[in-house]
């Protein structure tokens, strides 16, 4: 578990002893969530920051018409989530669902706000600033996608953001999840991917997309 925790930047420069000291705090909770159970729901008041130890969770939003939008999916051990809302006094705008059996560490808000901080708490608080900055960058990238006018523009922006230097994009979503992520339906997504492939922009291979024409994608985005 220690190696899993140290994978995230929130625990940068943490020693095994630091982690032991943190986990010895009685108000830090390690809990197992069954598949399809919620870690938190829309309108809940934030009380914890969460660390994914194992499993897979999905941050999603459901509008008044029942339309679901997937904001993000976390599957890497050590991933931190829920930290953005920790410092603001308003309910969650999103829900977080365990999409498979998961184990999660919950660190209470007050752990970061105590006046007399231990060295471990100081490290954690300082690292939090970097994590929040990266989160803000990610949200900005998501806004670029959702702010695009056409589905092709949305997909082009997504592929450009996710591509490796080799021009490969390893999809972290299945087709239905990707459709929710870019704000469309699965049939529309499939049609547009086929159209982009026919136009020579990309090549789709199951959960891998190869970018054939990077410059044209940039022009579209």
Tab-separated table of C-alpha atoms in Angstrom:
chain	number	residue	atom	x	y	z
A	1	UNK	CA	0.000	0.000	0.000
A	2	UNK	CA	2.855	2.412	0.779
A	3	UNK	CA	4.217	2.140	-2.757
A	4	UNK	CA	0.734	2.805	-4.126
A	5	UNK	CA	0.326	5.931	-2.009
A	6	UNK	CA	3.741	7.297	-2.990
A	7	UNK	CA	2.840	7.138	-6.702
A	8	UNK	CA	0.891	10.390	-6.399
A	9	UNK	CA	2.485	13.827	-6.274
A	10	UNK	CA	0.539	14.590	-3.115
A	11	UNK	CA	2.985	12.330	-1.282
A	12	UNK	CA	6.151	13.541	-3.012
A	13	UNK	CA	9.256	13.101	-0.811
A	14	UNK	CA	7.306	11.004	1.705
A	15	UNK	CA	9.275	8.269	3.452
A	16	UNK	CA	7.760	5.005	4.656
A	17	UNK	CA	7.891	6.449	8.162
A	18	UNK	CA	5.978	9.545	7.024
A	19	UNK	CA	3.247	7.315	5.626
A	20	UNK	CA	3.139	5.219	8.790
A	21	UNK	CA	2.762	8.390	10.855
A	22	UNK	CA	-0.028	9.648	8.612
A	23	UNK	CA	-1.925	6.350	8.655
A	24	UNK	CA	-1.660	6.154	12.437
A	25	UNK	CA	-3.988	9.152	12.679
A	26	UNK	CA	-7.286	7.782	13.965
A	27	UNK	CA	-9.386	10.098	11.784
A	28	UNK	CA	-7.873	8.823	8.531
A	29	UNK	CA	-10.094	6.061	7.140
A	30	UNK	CA	-9.285	3.159	4.801
A	31	UNK	CA	-12.506	1.709	3.395
A	32	UNK	CA	-13.629	-0.788	0.758
A	33	UNK	CA	-16.439	0.184	-1.630
A	34	UNK	CA	-18.394	-2.402	-3.584
A	35	UNK	CA	-19.006	-1.983	-7.309
A	36	UNK	CA	-21.778	0.551	-8.052
A	37	UNK	CA	-21.589	2.168	-4.619
A	38	UNK	CA	-20.990	5.893	-4.222
A	39	UNK	CA	-17.973	7.441	-2.509
A	40	UNK	CA	-19.863	10.719	-2.525
A	41	UNK	CA	-22.921	12.095	-4.319
A	42	UNK	CA	-24.047	15.413	-5.751
A	43	UNK	CA	-25.118	17.812	-2.989
A	44	UNK	CA	-23.030	16.039	-0.321
A	45	UNK	CA	-20.902	18.397	1.790
A	46	UNK	CA	-17.156	17.761	1.264
A	47	UNK	CA	-15.445	16.389	4.356
A	48	UNK	CA	-12.568	14.327	2.972
A	49	UNK	CA	-9.886	14.168	0.344
A	50	UNK	CA	-9.688	10.696	-1.207
A	51	UNK	CA	-6.812	8.484	-2.374
A	52	UNK	CA	-7.556	5.510	-4.629
A	53	UNK	CA	-5.639	2.492	-3.350
A	54	UNK	CA	-7.140	-0.070	-5.726
A	55	UNK	CA	-10.072	-0.439	-8.114
A	56	UNK	CA	-11.677	2.107	-10.422
A	57	UNK	CA	-13.915	5.117	-9.739
A	58	UNK	CA	-15.847	7.458	-11.989
A	59	UNK	CA	-16.624	11.143	-11.406
A	60	UNK	CA	-19.924	11.971	-13.097
A	61	UNK	CA	-22.690	14.556	-13.226
A	62	UNK	CA	-26.374	13.941	-13.891
A	63	UNK	CA	-28.570	16.835	-15.018
A	64	UNK	CA	-32.251	17.351	-14.238
A	65	UNK	CA	-33.193	15.375	-17.373
A	66	UNK	CA	-31.184	12.347	-16.245
A	67	UNK	CA	-28.391	12.904	-18.781
A	68	UNK	CA	-25.100	11.622	-17.408
A	69	UNK	CA	-21.773	13.284	-18.196
A	70	UNK	CA	-18.536	11.568	-17.204
A	71	UNK	CA	-16.038	14.087	-15.888
A	72	UNK	CA	-13.185	11.673	-15.276
A	73	UNK	CA	-12.304	8.064	-14.534
A	74	UNK	CA	-9.558	7.130	-12.066
A	75	UNK	CA	-8.004	3.658	-12.137
A	76	UNK	CA	-4.368	4.184	-11.140
A	77	UNK	CA	-3.477	3.373	-7.553
A	78	UNK	CA	-2.379	6.486	-5.674
A	79	UNK	CA	-4.696	8.848	-7.572
A	80	UNK	CA	-6.039	11.695	-5.434
A	81	UNK	CA	-9.575	13.032	-5.987
A	82	UNK	CA	-12.091	15.266	-4.251
A	83	UNK	CA	-9.421	17.741	-3.183
A	84	UNK	CA	-10.754	20.679	-5.213
A	85	UNK	CA	-13.937	20.912	-3.128
A	86	UNK	CA	-12.176	20.408	0.188
A	87	UNK	CA	-11.523	24.102	0.815
A	88	UNK	CA	-14.811	25.575	-0.367
A	89	UNK	CA	-18.012	25.547	1.648
A	90	UNK	CA	-20.422	24.274	-0.961
A	91	UNK	CA	-21.813	20.860	-1.918
A	92	UNK	CA	-20.330	18.643	-4.612
A	93	UNK	CA	-21.555	19.354	-8.132
A	94	UNK	CA	-20.602	15.800	-9.056
A	95	UNK	CA	-20.906	12.257	-7.796
A	96	UNK	CA	-18.145	9.672	-7.531
A	97	UNK	CA	-19.090	6.067	-8.247
A	98	UNK	CA	-17.031	2.906	-7.736
A	99	UNK	CA	-17.292	1.183	-11.125
A	100	UNK	CA	-15.552	-1.863	-9.695
A	101	UNK	CA	-14.721	-3.013	-6.169
A	102	UNK	CA	-12.366	-0.346	-4.793
A	103	UNK	CA	-10.357	0.514	-1.703
A	104	UNK	CA	-10.029	4.181	-0.797
A	105	UNK	CA	-8.193	6.223	1.801
A	106	UNK	CA	-10.174	9.189	3.189
A	107	UNK	CA	-8.208	12.084	4.729
A	108	UNK	CA	-10.389	14.579	6.639
A	109	UNK	CA	-10.374	18.277	5.852
A	110	UNK	CA	-9.290	19.245	9.353
A	111	UNK	CA	-6.036	17.320	8.864
A	112	UNK	CA	-4.886	20.147	6.593
A	113	UNK	CA	-6.233	23.015	8.687
A	114	UNK	CA	-4.691	22.434	12.096
A	115	UNK	CA	-2.670	25.409	13.347
A	116	UNK	CA	0.133	23.287	14.781
A	117	UNK	CA	1.154	21.022	11.915
A	118	UNK	CA	3.539	18.096	12.092
A	119	UNK	CA	6.265	17.793	9.443
A	120	UNK	CA	4.129	15.238	7.644
A	121	UNK	CA	1.164	17.610	7.583
A	122	UNK	CA	3.367	20.423	6.267
A	123	UNK	CA	4.661	18.204	3.472
A	124	UNK	CA	1.140	17.133	2.581
A	125	UNK	CA	-0.184	20.701	2.563
A	126	UNK	CA	2.653	21.980	0.362
A	127	UNK	CA	2.240	19.110	-2.078
A	128	UNK	CA	-1.487	19.845	-2.187
A	129	UNK	CA	-0.768	23.201	-3.863
A	130	UNK	CA	0.991	21.443	-6.726
A	131	UNK	CA	-1.798	18.872	-7.065
A	132	UNK	CA	-4.434	21.612	-7.220
A	133	UNK	CA	-2.455	23.444	-9.896
A	134	UNK	CA	-2.321	20.305	-12.027
A	135	UNK	CA	-6.042	19.759	-11.468
A	136	UNK	CA	-6.777	23.304	-12.643
A	137	UNK	CA	-4.757	22.618	-15.801
A	138	UNK	CA	-6.721	19.417	-16.442
A	139	UNK	CA	-10.050	21.213	-16.028
A	140	UNK	CA	-8.896	23.883	-18.447
A	141	UNK	CA	-8.134	21.174	-20.996
A	142	UNK	CA	-11.603	19.677	-20.480
A	143	UNK	CA	-13.185	23.104	-21.039
A	144	UNK	CA	-11.349	23.361	-24.348
A	145	UNK	CA	-13.010	20.113	-25.445
A	146	UNK	CA	-16.497	20.999	-24.249
A	147	UNK	CA	-16.213	24.505	-25.678
A	148	UNK	CA	-15.597	23.188	-29.196
A	149	UNK	CA	-18.428	23.753	-31.674
A	150	UNK	CA	-18.444	20.461	-33.565
A	151	UNK	CA	-17.952	16.846	-32.531
A	152	UNK	CA	-14.945	16.594	-34.832
A	153	UNK	CA	-13.367	19.559	-33.068
A	154	UNK	CA	-14.043	17.966	-29.681
A	155	UNK	CA	-12.489	14.674	-30.731
A	156	UNK	CA	-9.523	16.424	-32.339
A	157	UNK	CA	-8.840	18.357	-29.145
A	158	UNK	CA	-9.175	15.207	-27.055
A	159	UNK	CA	-6.800	13.234	-29.270
A	160	UNK	CA	-4.234	16.034	-29.343
A	161	UNK	CA	-4.316	16.299	-25.554
A	162	UNK	CA	-3.958	12.554	-25.030
A	163	UNK	CA	-1.506	11.576	-27.774
A	164	UNK	CA	1.981	10.321	-27.066
A	165	UNK	CA	5.043	11.512	-28.965
A	166	UNK	CA	4.574	8.561	-31.315
A	167	UNK	CA	1.127	9.855	-32.311
A	168	UNK	CA	-0.659	7.042	-30.480
A	169	UNK	CA	-3.621	7.561	-28.166
A	170	UNK	CA	-4.368	4.798	-25.663
A	171	UNK	CA	-8.039	5.232	-24.844
A	172	UNK	CA	-8.822	5.211	-21.129
A	173	UNK	CA	-12.569	5.105	-21.886
A	174	UNK	CA	-14.786	2.643	-23.700
A	175	UNK	CA	-16.995	4.069	-26.471
A	176	UNK	CA	-19.942	4.869	-24.197
A	177	UNK	CA	-17.696	6.549	-21.621
A	178	UNK	CA	-15.858	8.549	-24.279
A	179	UNK	CA	-19.194	9.708	-25.701
A	180	UNK	CA	-20.232	10.947	-22.251
A	181	UNK	CA	-16.838	12.603	-21.781
A	182	UNK	CA	-17.083	14.697	-24.965
A	183	UNK	CA	-20.812	15.320	-24.552
A	184	UNK	CA	-22.374	13.259	-27.341
A	185	UNK	CA	-24.110	9.912	-27.933
A	186	UNK	CA	-22.343	6.649	-28.627
A	187	UNK	CA	-23.755	6.268	-32.193
A	188	UNK	CA	-22.695	9.843	-33.048
A	189	UNK	CA	-19.239	9.177	-31.655
A	190	UNK	CA	-18.831	5.968	-33.650
A	191	UNK	CA	-19.981	7.673	-36.871
A	192	UNK	CA	-17.562	10.559	-36.396
A	193	UNK	CA	-14.617	8.262	-35.648
A	194	UNK	CA	-15.409	6.284	-38.804
A	195	UNK	CA	-15.665	9.536	-40.770
A	196	UNK	CA	-12.326	10.791	-39.424
A	197	UNK	CA	-10.775	7.435	-40.309
A	198	UNK	CA	-12.222	7.601	-43.833
A	199	UNK	CA	-10.753	11.102	-44.214
A	200	UNK	CA	-7.297	9.770	-43.362
A	201	UNK	CA	-6.991	11.637	-40.080
A	202	UNK	CA	-6.820	8.655	-37.749
A	203	UNK	CA	-6.732	4.881	-37.617
A	204	UNK	CA	-8.826	3.125	-34.963
A	205	UNK	CA	-7.596	-0.158	-33.491
A	206	UNK	CA	-9.837	-1.251	-30.590
A	207	UNK	CA	-8.616	0.798	-27.577
A	208	UNK	CA	-5.848	2.481	-29.576
A	209	UNK	CA	-6.093	5.380	-32.019
A	210	UNK	CA	-3.218	6.232	-34.345
A	211	UNK	CA	-3.019	9.820	-35.552
A	212	UNK	CA	-2.169	9.833	-39.269
A	213	UNK	CA	-2.262	13.582	-39.881
A	214	UNK	CA	-1.292	15.639	-36.848
A	215	UNK	CA	-1.265	18.967	-38.709
A	216	UNK	CA	-4.805	18.560	-40.021
A	217	UNK	CA	-6.035	17.653	-36.551
A	218	UNK	CA	-4.474	20.846	-35.207
A	219	UNK	CA	-6.176	22.866	-37.912
A	220	UNK	CA	-9.551	21.300	-37.054
A	221	UNK	CA	-9.165	21.913	-33.322
